């Protein structure tokens, strides 16, 4: 399911996740930590909240996110908590909920440091940089470059194109259209390399915003239309709506 979501096939992923959750409930796993890296139920909810949001069930996604975080805190299992946090923060980023993203990132940082968990410390650094980009910190883009360099040096690539999209937006808001274009190109190249096609409608819409800022309405329309076509093909309801709104505003 996780692979299907990243590939831009969230409707299919939801079918698999519903089956997986039904099997999880039947299994009645009592001692998950001796068998799995994190609680399987929380893991399924993490994927569900992403797929549900992409498929247009915003309220359902937010409810599952709350349930996932509550269960992770109840279990008091470090890896399960950080796994839930990883997905909860991404949803907060998509929602533009900076306060929630910052709060959960701080918790992830604390747990990662307490247990010396390298991966979660890396993700905390990335999200801190993403939040810096979202809040127009003048050093946000550079912070994200540094965090991604450390992340990818550790052999990690997950969601990099989505993180880079926030960097592109930050550079555009700062008036650095050339830097924004380079970020979009990098994000699209990484999406193609790793197969994370779900990021393409996001990056293409950012490219449209850049072209509009450059005074190139034809180029903006072309980018928005690409974002619309990809979002529609993926069944990505909110991404489709945002790209259509951007095109209509030209």
mmCIF file of C-alpha atoms in Angstrom:
data_model
loop_
_atom_site.group_PDB
_atom_site.id
_atom_site.type_symbol
_atom_site.label_atom_id
_atom_site.label_comp_id
_atom_site.label_asym_id
_atom_site.label_seq_id
_atom_site.Cartn_x
_atom_site.Cartn_y
_atom_site.Cartn_z
ATOM 1 C CA UNK A 1 0.000 0.000 0.000
ATOM 2 C CA UNK A 2 2.790 2.433 0.851
ATOM 3 C CA UNK A 3 4.333 1.862 -2.568
ATOM 4 C CA UNK A 4 1.009 2.327 -4.333
ATOM 5 C CA UNK A 5 0.424 5.659 -2.561
ATOM 6 C CA UNK A 6 3.839 7.000 -3.557
ATOM 7 C CA UNK A 7 3.300 5.781 -7.116
ATOM 8 C CA UNK A 8 0.127 7.873 -7.317
ATOM 9 C CA UNK A 9 -2.300 4.973 -6.921
ATOM 10 C CA UNK A 10 -3.997 5.827 -3.633
ATOM 11 C CA UNK A 11 -7.470 4.462 -4.562
ATOM 12 C CA UNK A 12 -5.916 1.006 -5.025
ATOM 13 C CA UNK A 13 -3.922 1.414 -1.835
ATOM 14 C CA UNK A 14 -7.072 2.068 0.178
ATOM 15 C CA UNK A 15 -8.524 -1.249 -0.930
ATOM 16 C CA UNK A 16 -5.417 -3.075 0.281
ATOM 17 C CA UNK A 17 -5.373 -1.115 3.536
ATOM 18 C CA UNK A 18 -8.971 -1.982 4.356
ATOM 19 C CA UNK A 19 -8.113 -5.645 3.867
ATOM 20 C CA UNK A 20 -4.946 -5.310 5.948
ATOM 21 C CA UNK A 21 -6.778 -3.648 8.823
ATOM 22 C CA UNK A 22 -9.458 -6.340 8.856
ATOM 23 C CA UNK A 23 -6.731 -8.992 9.077
ATOM 24 C CA UNK A 24 -4.970 -7.038 11.823
ATOM 25 C CA UNK A 25 -8.145 -6.936 13.904
ATOM 26 C CA UNK A 26 -8.627 -10.682 13.483
ATOM 27 C CA UNK A 27 -5.024 -11.431 14.476
ATOM 28 C CA UNK A 28 -5.316 -9.918 17.978
ATOM 29 C CA UNK A 29 -1.568 -9.312 18.280
ATOM 30 C CA UNK A 30 -0.703 -8.781 21.936
ATOM 31 C CA UNK A 31 3.101 -8.499 21.873
ATOM 32 C CA UNK A 32 3.787 -6.641 18.631
ATOM 33 C CA UNK A 33 7.202 -5.323 19.710
ATOM 34 C CA UNK A 34 8.707 -8.811 19.662
ATOM 35 C CA UNK A 35 7.571 -9.325 16.054
ATOM 36 C CA UNK A 36 7.394 -5.919 14.333
ATOM 37 C CA UNK A 37 9.306 -2.642 14.219
ATOM 38 C CA UNK A 38 6.107 -0.755 15.059
ATOM 39 C CA UNK A 39 2.528 -1.582 15.915
ATOM 40 C CA UNK A 40 0.904 -2.880 12.685
ATOM 41 C CA UNK A 41 -2.393 -1.170 13.418
ATOM 42 C CA UNK A 42 -0.751 2.246 13.745
ATOM 43 C CA UNK A 43 1.267 1.532 10.615
ATOM 44 C CA UNK A 44 -1.905 0.769 8.643
ATOM 45 C CA UNK A 45 -3.567 3.951 9.928
ATOM 46 C CA UNK A 46 -0.510 5.954 8.853
ATOM 47 C CA UNK A 47 -0.906 4.805 5.276
ATOM 48 C CA UNK A 48 -4.670 5.173 5.448
ATOM 49 C CA UNK A 49 -4.535 8.826 6.453
ATOM 50 C CA UNK A 50 -2.323 9.676 3.479
ATOM 51 C CA UNK A 51 -4.447 7.731 0.984
ATOM 52 C CA UNK A 52 -7.724 9.055 2.393
ATOM 53 C CA UNK A 53 -6.572 12.674 2.180
ATOM 54 C CA UNK A 54 -5.353 12.206 -1.371
ATOM 55 C CA UNK A 55 -8.634 10.560 -2.364
ATOM 56 C CA UNK A 56 -10.584 13.516 -0.984
ATOM 57 C CA UNK A 57 -11.686 12.246 2.435
ATOM 58 C CA UNK A 58 -10.133 15.082 4.415
ATOM 59 C CA UNK A 59 -12.249 14.660 7.542
ATOM 60 C CA UNK A 60 -11.609 10.926 7.585
ATOM 61 C CA UNK A 61 -7.868 11.456 7.191
ATOM 62 C CA UNK A 62 -7.726 13.941 10.063
ATOM 63 C CA UNK A 63 -9.725 11.584 12.278
ATOM 64 C CA UNK A 64 -7.421 8.654 11.495
ATOM 65 C CA UNK A 65 -4.390 10.855 12.180
ATOM 66 C CA UNK A 66 -5.754 11.709 15.634
ATOM 67 C CA UNK A 67 -6.469 8.038 16.293
ATOM 68 C CA UNK A 68 -3.013 6.993 15.145
ATOM 69 C CA UNK A 69 -1.222 9.522 17.350
ATOM 70 C CA UNK A 70 -3.387 8.705 20.362
ATOM 71 C CA UNK A 71 -2.693 4.989 19.986
ATOM 72 C CA UNK A 72 1.047 5.586 19.488
ATOM 73 C CA UNK A 73 1.215 7.648 22.674
ATOM 74 C CA UNK A 74 -0.799 5.052 24.558
ATOM 75 C CA UNK A 75 1.599 2.274 23.538
ATOM 76 C CA UNK A 76 4.621 4.310 24.674
ATOM 77 C CA UNK A 77 6.779 2.561 22.052
ATOM 78 C CA UNK A 78 9.415 4.883 20.603
ATOM 79 C CA UNK A 79 9.496 3.580 17.040
ATOM 80 C CA UNK A 80 5.712 3.361 16.802
ATOM 81 C CA UNK A 81 5.389 6.936 18.036
ATOM 82 C CA UNK A 82 7.944 8.297 15.571
ATOM 83 C CA UNK A 83 6.352 6.348 12.718
ATOM 84 C CA UNK A 84 2.969 7.854 13.546
ATOM 85 C CA UNK A 85 4.556 11.289 13.888
ATOM 86 C CA UNK A 86 6.215 11.018 10.481
ATOM 87 C CA UNK A 87 2.856 10.643 8.756
ATOM 88 C CA UNK A 88 0.974 13.037 11.017
ATOM 89 C CA UNK A 89 3.440 15.813 10.225
ATOM 90 C CA UNK A 90 3.148 15.211 6.490
ATOM 91 C CA UNK A 91 -0.614 15.552 6.750
ATOM 92 C CA UNK A 92 -0.154 18.766 8.746
ATOM 93 C CA UNK A 93 2.153 20.085 6.018
ATOM 94 C CA UNK A 94 -0.451 19.283 3.351
ATOM 95 C CA UNK A 95 -3.066 21.026 5.492
ATOM 96 C CA UNK A 96 -0.836 24.027 6.117
ATOM 97 C CA UNK A 97 -1.164 23.404 9.863
ATOM 98 C CA UNK A 98 2.220 24.747 10.920
ATOM 99 C CA UNK A 99 1.438 24.667 14.642
ATOM 100 C CA UNK A 100 0.660 20.946 14.597
ATOM 101 C CA UNK A 101 3.623 20.190 12.340
ATOM 102 C CA UNK A 102 5.972 22.031 14.692
ATOM 103 C CA UNK A 103 4.537 20.438 17.855
ATOM 104 C CA UNK A 104 4.776 16.863 16.579
ATOM 105 C CA UNK A 105 8.209 17.473 15.048
ATOM 106 C CA UNK A 106 9.456 18.623 18.440
ATOM 107 C CA UNK A 107 8.100 15.422 19.983
ATOM 108 C CA UNK A 108 9.774 13.327 17.288
ATOM 109 C CA UNK A 109 13.060 15.137 17.928
ATOM 110 C CA UNK A 110 12.804 14.499 21.653
ATOM 111 C CA UNK A 111 12.041 10.780 21.271
ATOM 112 C CA UNK A 112 14.703 10.348 18.602
ATOM 113 C CA UNK A 113 17.315 11.992 20.799
ATOM 114 C CA UNK A 114 16.247 10.110 23.911
ATOM 115 C CA UNK A 115 16.667 6.746 22.177
ATOM 116 C CA UNK A 116 19.480 7.816 19.804
ATOM 117 C CA UNK A 117 17.437 6.784 16.740
ATOM 118 C CA UNK A 118 19.283 8.108 13.698
ATOM 119 C CA UNK A 119 16.432 7.877 11.188
ATOM 120 C CA UNK A 120 13.985 9.805 13.328
ATOM 121 C CA UNK A 121 16.557 12.473 14.123
ATOM 122 C CA UNK A 122 17.085 12.872 10.372
ATOM 123 C CA UNK A 123 13.357 13.174 9.754
ATOM 124 C CA UNK A 124 13.060 15.712 12.556
ATOM 125 C CA UNK A 125 15.775 17.807 10.893
ATOM 126 C CA UNK A 126 13.987 17.600 7.552
ATOM 127 C CA UNK A 127 10.654 18.634 9.010
ATOM 128 C CA UNK A 128 12.268 21.470 10.954
ATOM 129 C CA UNK A 129 13.664 22.701 7.637
ATOM 130 C CA UNK A 130 10.322 22.216 5.850
ATOM 131 C CA UNK A 131 8.610 24.266 8.558
ATOM 132 C CA UNK A 132 11.320 26.915 8.146
ATOM 133 C CA UNK A 133 10.494 27.016 4.432
ATOM 134 C CA UNK A 134 6.758 27.254 5.120
ATOM 135 C CA UNK A 135 7.284 30.159 7.537
ATOM 136 C CA UNK A 136 9.603 32.027 5.142
ATOM 137 C CA UNK A 137 12.690 31.694 7.299
ATOM 138 C CA UNK A 138 15.388 33.231 5.059
ATOM 139 C CA UNK A 139 17.619 30.236 5.808
ATOM 140 C CA UNK A 140 14.868 27.670 5.261
ATOM 141 C CA UNK A 141 15.899 26.541 1.776
ATOM 142 C CA UNK A 142 19.544 26.148 2.824
ATOM 143 C CA UNK A 143 18.496 24.257 5.954
ATOM 144 C CA UNK A 144 16.503 21.824 3.822
ATOM 145 C CA UNK A 145 19.453 21.275 1.483
ATOM 146 C CA UNK A 146 21.623 20.407 4.494
ATOM 147 C CA UNK A 147 18.993 18.107 6.011
ATOM 148 C CA UNK A 148 18.346 16.314 2.719
ATOM 149 C CA UNK A 149 22.061 15.850 2.118
ATOM 150 C CA UNK A 150 22.426 14.073 5.468
ATOM 151 C CA UNK A 151 19.227 12.110 4.861
ATOM 152 C CA UNK A 152 20.269 10.866 1.425
ATOM 153 C CA UNK A 153 23.841 10.190 2.571
ATOM 154 C CA UNK A 154 22.250 7.692 4.963
ATOM 155 C CA UNK A 155 20.641 5.956 1.980
ATOM 156 C CA UNK A 156 17.169 7.473 2.422
ATOM 157 C CA UNK A 157 15.021 8.898 -0.379
ATOM 158 C CA UNK A 158 11.457 8.605 0.955
ATOM 159 C CA UNK A 159 9.297 11.652 0.166
ATOM 160 C CA UNK A 160 12.252 13.811 -0.918
ATOM 161 C CA UNK A 161 10.300 15.241 -3.907
ATOM 162 C CA UNK A 162 7.523 16.425 -1.586
ATOM 163 C CA UNK A 163 10.017 18.090 0.737
ATOM 164 C CA UNK A 164 11.689 19.788 -2.230
ATOM 165 C CA UNK A 165 8.317 21.192 -3.327
ATOM 166 C CA UNK A 166 8.192 23.199 -0.092
ATOM 167 C CA UNK A 167 11.689 24.473 -0.797
ATOM 168 C CA UNK A 168 10.595 25.595 -4.265
ATOM 169 C CA UNK A 169 7.627 27.467 -2.809
ATOM 170 C CA UNK A 170 9.847 29.195 -0.274
ATOM 171 C CA UNK A 171 12.287 30.307 -2.947
ATOM 172 C CA UNK A 172 9.437 31.607 -5.080
ATOM 173 C CA UNK A 173 7.984 33.629 -2.193
ATOM 174 C CA UNK A 174 11.470 35.063 -1.602
ATOM 175 C CA UNK A 175 11.574 36.220 -5.225
ATOM 176 C CA UNK A 176 14.190 33.670 -6.278
ATOM 177 C CA UNK A 177 12.396 32.318 -9.338
ATOM 178 C CA UNK A 178 15.566 30.790 -10.788
ATOM 179 C CA UNK A 179 16.216 28.886 -7.561
ATOM 180 C CA UNK A 180 12.571 27.847 -7.441
ATOM 181 C CA UNK A 181 12.745 26.441 -10.979
ATOM 182 C CA UNK A 182 15.903 24.515 -10.110
ATOM 183 C CA UNK A 183 14.174 23.055 -7.050
ATOM 184 C CA UNK A 184 11.180 21.954 -9.143
ATOM 185 C CA UNK A 185 13.467 20.341 -11.710
ATOM 186 C CA UNK A 186 15.318 18.512 -8.944
ATOM 187 C CA UNK A 187 12.065 17.365 -7.362
ATOM 188 C CA UNK A 188 10.682 16.073 -10.650
ATOM 189 C CA UNK A 189 13.951 14.278 -11.425
ATOM 190 C CA UNK A 190 13.928 12.583 -8.028
ATOM 191 C CA UNK A 191 10.257 11.674 -8.412
ATOM 192 C CA UNK A 192 11.073 9.985 -11.698
ATOM 193 C CA UNK A 193 14.109 8.210 -10.264
ATOM 194 C CA UNK A 194 12.362 6.840 -7.179
ATOM 195 C CA UNK A 195 8.905 6.404 -8.707
ATOM 196 C CA UNK A 196 7.179 8.829 -6.326
ATOM 197 C CA UNK A 197 4.745 10.095 -8.932
ATOM 198 C CA UNK A 198 2.363 11.409 -6.285
ATOM 199 C CA UNK A 199 4.661 14.442 -6.007
ATOM 200 C CA UNK A 200 4.356 15.366 -9.682
ATOM 201 C CA UNK A 201 1.036 17.279 -9.503
ATOM 202 C CA UNK A 202 2.402 19.240 -6.548
ATOM 203 C CA UNK A 203 5.648 20.160 -8.284
ATOM 204 C CA UNK A 204 3.916 20.966 -11.576
ATOM 205 C CA UNK A 205 1.547 23.333 -9.807
ATOM 206 C CA UNK A 206 4.508 25.067 -8.173
ATOM 207 C CA UNK A 207 6.058 25.397 -11.622
ATOM 208 C CA UNK A 208 2.843 27.042 -12.792
ATOM 209 C CA UNK A 209 3.068 29.504 -9.912
ATOM 210 C CA UNK A 210 6.650 30.299 -10.927
ATOM 211 C CA UNK A 211 5.718 30.905 -14.554
ATOM 212 C CA UNK A 212 2.865 33.164 -13.478
ATOM 213 C CA UNK A 213 5.271 35.154 -11.276
ATOM 214 C CA UNK A 214 7.601 35.465 -14.259
ATOM 215 C CA UNK A 215 4.797 36.961 -16.359
ATOM 216 C CA UNK A 216 4.445 33.864 -18.557
ATOM 217 C CA UNK A 217 0.716 32.981 -18.507
ATOM 218 C CA UNK A 218 1.073 30.459 -21.319
ATOM 219 C CA UNK A 219 3.825 28.621 -19.478
ATOM 220 C CA UNK A 220 1.796 28.779 -16.265
ATOM 221 C CA UNK A 221 -1.266 27.348 -17.977
ATOM 222 C CA UNK A 222 0.773 24.511 -19.452
ATOM 223 C CA UNK A 223 2.198 23.580 -16.048
ATOM 224 C CA UNK A 224 -1.210 23.776 -14.364
ATOM 225 C CA UNK A 225 -2.733 21.620 -17.075
ATOM 226 C CA UNK A 226 -0.028 19.005 -16.520
ATOM 227 C CA UNK A 227 -0.759 19.099 -12.791
ATOM 228 C CA UNK A 228 -4.477 18.698 -13.495
ATOM 229 C CA UNK A 229 -3.942 15.772 -15.848
ATOM 230 C CA UNK A 230 -1.680 13.939 -13.405
ATOM 231 C CA UNK A 231 -3.873 14.633 -10.384
ATOM 232 C CA UNK A 232 -6.941 13.409 -12.256
ATOM 233 C CA UNK A 233 -5.158 10.242 -13.403
ATOM 234 C CA UNK A 234 -4.070 9.560 -9.820
ATOM 235 C CA UNK A 235 -7.462 10.247 -8.272
ATOM 236 C CA UNK A 236 -5.786 12.929 -6.154
ATOM 237 C CA UNK A 237 -8.861 15.013 -5.362
ATOM 238 C CA UNK A 238 -7.350 17.921 -3.378
ATOM 239 C CA UNK A 239 -4.379 18.228 -5.727
ATOM 240 C CA UNK A 240 -6.773 18.352 -8.670
ATOM 241 C CA UNK A 241 -8.866 21.026 -6.997
ATOM 242 C CA UNK A 242 -5.837 23.154 -6.175
ATOM 243 C CA UNK A 243 -4.441 22.927 -9.699
ATOM 244 C CA UNK A 244 -7.828 23.749 -11.238
ATOM 245 C CA UNK A 245 -8.188 26.749 -8.930
ATOM 246 C CA UNK A 246 -4.723 27.969 -9.909
ATOM 247 C CA UNK A 247 -5.540 27.670 -13.606
ATOM 248 C CA UNK A 248 -8.860 29.449 -13.163
ATOM 249 C CA UNK A 249 -7.102 32.315 -11.365
ATOM 250 C CA UNK A 250 -4.783 33.034 -14.321
#
